[in-house]
PDB file of C-alpha atoms in Angstrom:
ATOM      1  CA  UNK A 677     107.593 124.219  92.755  1.00 75.00           C
ATOM      2  CA  UNK A 678     104.079 124.258  91.108  1.00 82.00           C
ATOM      3  CA  UNK A 679     102.370 127.286  89.852  1.00 88.00           C
ATOM      4  CA  UNK A 680      98.805 127.932  91.141  1.00 91.00           C
ATOM      5  CA  UNK A 681      97.091 126.163  88.058  1.00 89.00           C
ATOM      6  CA  UNK A 682      99.325 123.122  88.346  1.00 89.00           C
ATOM      7  CA  UNK A 683      98.667 122.870  92.091  1.00 90.00           C
ATOM      8  CA  UNK A 684      94.975 123.082  91.531  1.00 92.00           C
ATOM      9  CA  UNK A 685      95.123 120.434  88.939  1.00 91.00           C
ATOM     10  CA  UNK A 686      97.290 118.188  91.310  1.00 91.00           C
ATOM     11  CA  UNK A 687      94.775 118.699  94.048  1.00 91.00           C
ATOM     12  CA  UNK A 688      91.974 117.793  91.626  1.00 91.00           C
ATOM     13  CA  UNK A 689      93.775 114.538  90.608  1.00 90.00           C
ATOM     14  CA  UNK A 690      94.340 113.588  94.199  1.00 89.00           C
ATOM     15  CA  UNK A 691      90.783 114.328  95.202  1.00 90.00           C
ATOM     16  CA  UNK A 692      88.848 112.904  92.198  1.00 89.00           C
ATOM     17  CA  UNK A 693      91.151 110.442  90.511  1.00 88.00           C
ATOM     18  CA  UNK A 694      92.890 108.526  93.265  1.00 88.00           C
ATOM     19  CA  UNK A 695      89.718 106.729  94.477  1.00 87.00           C
ATOM     20  CA  UNK A 696      90.713 103.691  92.551  1.00 90.00           C
ATOM     21  CA  UNK A 697      93.987 103.377  94.505  1.00 92.00           C
ATOM     22  CA  UNK A 698      92.111 103.824  97.815  1.00 90.00           C
ATOM     23  CA  UNK A 699      89.845 100.888  96.944  1.00 92.00           C
ATOM     24  CA  UNK A 700      92.671  98.603  95.718  1.00 95.00           C
ATOM     25  CA  UNK A 701      92.905  95.548  97.940  1.00 96.00           C
ATOM     26  CA  UNK A 702      96.762  95.421  97.546  1.00 97.00           C
ATOM     27  CA  UNK A 703      96.999  99.132  98.403  1.00 96.00           C
ATOM     28  CA  UNK A 704      94.770  98.628 101.411  1.00 97.00           C
ATOM     29  CA  UNK A 705      96.774  95.559 102.627  1.00 98.00           C
ATOM     30  CA  UNK A 706     100.014  97.489 102.329  1.00 97.00           C
ATOM     31  CA  UNK A 707      98.593 100.431 104.488  1.00 96.00           C
ATOM     32  CA  UNK A 708      97.320  98.040 107.002  1.00 98.00           C
ATOM     33  CA  UNK A 709     100.663  96.141 107.114  1.00 98.00           C
ATOM     34  CA  UNK A 710     102.458  99.584 107.487  1.00 97.00           C
ATOM     35  CA  UNK A 711     100.079 100.567 110.346  1.00 97.00           C
ATOM     36  CA  UNK A 712     100.469  97.296 112.233  1.00 98.00           C
ATOM     37  CA  UNK A 713     104.224  97.382 111.907  1.00 97.00           C
ATOM     38  CA  UNK A 714     104.268 101.064 113.197  1.00 97.00           C
ATOM     39  CA  UNK A 715     102.141  99.889 116.288  1.00 97.00           C
ATOM     40  CA  UNK A 716     104.519  97.058 116.998  1.00 97.00           C
ATOM     41  CA  UNK A 717     107.613  99.285 116.768  1.00 97.00           C
ATOM     42  CA  UNK A 718     106.015 101.976 118.860  1.00 97.00           C
ATOM     43  CA  UNK A 719     105.094  99.453 121.580  1.00 97.00           C
ATOM     44  CA  UNK A 720     108.797  98.972 122.320  1.00 97.00           C
ATOM     45  CA  UNK A 721     109.693 102.650 122.517  1.00 98.00           C
ATOM     46  CA  UNK A 722     109.632 105.169 125.342  1.00 98.00           C
ATOM     47  CA  UNK A 723     108.108 108.632 124.929  1.00 98.00           C
ATOM     48  CA  UNK A 724     111.182 110.197 123.726  1.00 98.00           C
ATOM     49  CA  UNK A 725     111.860 107.582 121.059  1.00 98.00           C
ATOM     50  CA  UNK A 726     108.147 107.691 120.026  1.00 97.00           C
ATOM     51  CA  UNK A 727     108.629 111.440 119.480  1.00 98.00           C
ATOM     52  CA  UNK A 728     111.746 110.755 117.421  1.00 98.00           C
ATOM     53  CA  UNK A 729     109.922 108.187 115.425  1.00 97.00           C
ATOM     54  CA  UNK A 730     106.983 110.635 114.786  1.00 97.00           C
ATOM     55  CA  UNK A 731     109.418 113.257 113.550  1.00 98.00           C
ATOM     56  CA  UNK A 732     111.082 110.650 111.294  1.00 98.00           C
ATOM     57  CA  UNK A 733     107.773 109.474 109.812  1.00 97.00           C
ATOM     58  CA  UNK A 734     106.687 113.107 109.336  1.00 98.00           C
ATOM     59  CA  UNK A 735     109.847 113.797 107.316  1.00 98.00           C
ATOM     60  CA  UNK A 736     109.513 110.540 105.251  1.00 97.00           C
ATOM     61  CA  UNK A 737     105.950 111.633 104.487  1.00 97.00           C
ATOM     62  CA  UNK A 738     107.034 115.056 103.510  1.00 97.00           C
ATOM     63  CA  UNK A 739     109.742 113.649 101.288  1.00 98.00           C
ATOM     64  CA  UNK A 740     107.326 111.339  99.626  1.00 96.00           C
ATOM     65  CA  UNK A 741     104.871 114.193  99.110  1.00 94.00           C
ATOM     66  CA  UNK A 742     107.542 116.273  97.434  1.00 95.00           C
ATOM     67  CA  UNK A 743     108.539 113.273  95.190  1.00 96.00           C
ATOM     68  CA  UNK A 744     104.907 112.676  94.089  1.00 94.00           C
ATOM     69  CA  UNK A 745     104.441 116.465  93.321  1.00 93.00           C
ATOM     70  CA  UNK A 746     107.683 116.374  91.317  1.00 94.00           C
ATOM     71  CA  UNK A 747     106.508 113.263  89.438  1.00 94.00           C
ATOM     72  CA  UNK A 748     103.179 114.835  88.650  1.00 94.00           C
ATOM     73  CA  UNK A 749     104.905 117.972  87.343  1.00 93.00           C
ATOM     74  CA  UNK A 750     107.286 115.879  85.229  1.00 94.00           C
ATOM     75  CA  UNK A 751     104.313 113.796  83.861  1.00 94.00           C
ATOM     76  CA  UNK A 752     102.462 117.031  82.996  1.00 93.00           C
ATOM     77  CA  UNK A 753     105.493 118.569  81.307  1.00 93.00           C
ATOM     78  CA  UNK A 754     105.880 115.262  79.266  1.00 94.00           C
ATOM     79  CA  UNK A 755     102.264 115.413  78.185  1.00 93.00           C
ATOM     80  CA  UNK A 756     102.723 118.994  77.016  1.00 91.00           C
ATOM     81  CA  UNK A 757     105.880 117.992  75.122  1.00 92.00           C
ATOM     82  CA  UNK A 758     104.232 115.011  73.434  1.00 92.00           C
ATOM     83  CA  UNK A 759     101.146 117.148  72.490  1.00 90.00           C
ATOM     84  CA  UNK A 760     103.453 119.685  70.921  1.00 90.00           C
ATOM     85  CA  UNK A 761     105.362 117.002  69.109  1.00 88.00           C
ATOM     86  CA  UNK A 762     102.125 115.564  67.827  1.00 85.00           C
ATOM     87  CA  UNK A 763     100.857 118.896  66.637  1.00 85.00           C
ATOM     88  CA  UNK A 764     104.053 119.361  64.626  1.00 83.00           C
ATOM     89  CA  UNK A 765     103.773 115.970  62.945  1.00 80.00           C
ATOM     90  CA  UNK A 766     100.094 116.532  61.920  1.00 74.00           C
ATOM     91  CA  UNK A 767     100.404 120.016  60.776  1.00 67.00           C
ATOM     92  CA  UNK A 768      99.860 120.720  57.139  1.00 66.00           C
ATOM     93  CA  UNK A 769     102.938 121.300  54.949  1.00 59.00           C
TER      94      UNK A 769
END
């Protein structure tokens, strides 16, 4: 779980630094393909099955969000470790 400062940094990165991804043609094509596939699958389902699919997709999205947050935290920790290592190597003897 992220502390408040890390959560703010994560949200900043999502808001300000992910624009490039949203504009990437391959990413947009991937999103469109996923949407079209979902529409095709949903068209064959009854109401109960659609609800089950919605719940599954919500869980998959939650899992993905947790993985991204964990990866962000791991990258941030690595940057801090590398920074500390770099400072030790540069410090005067």
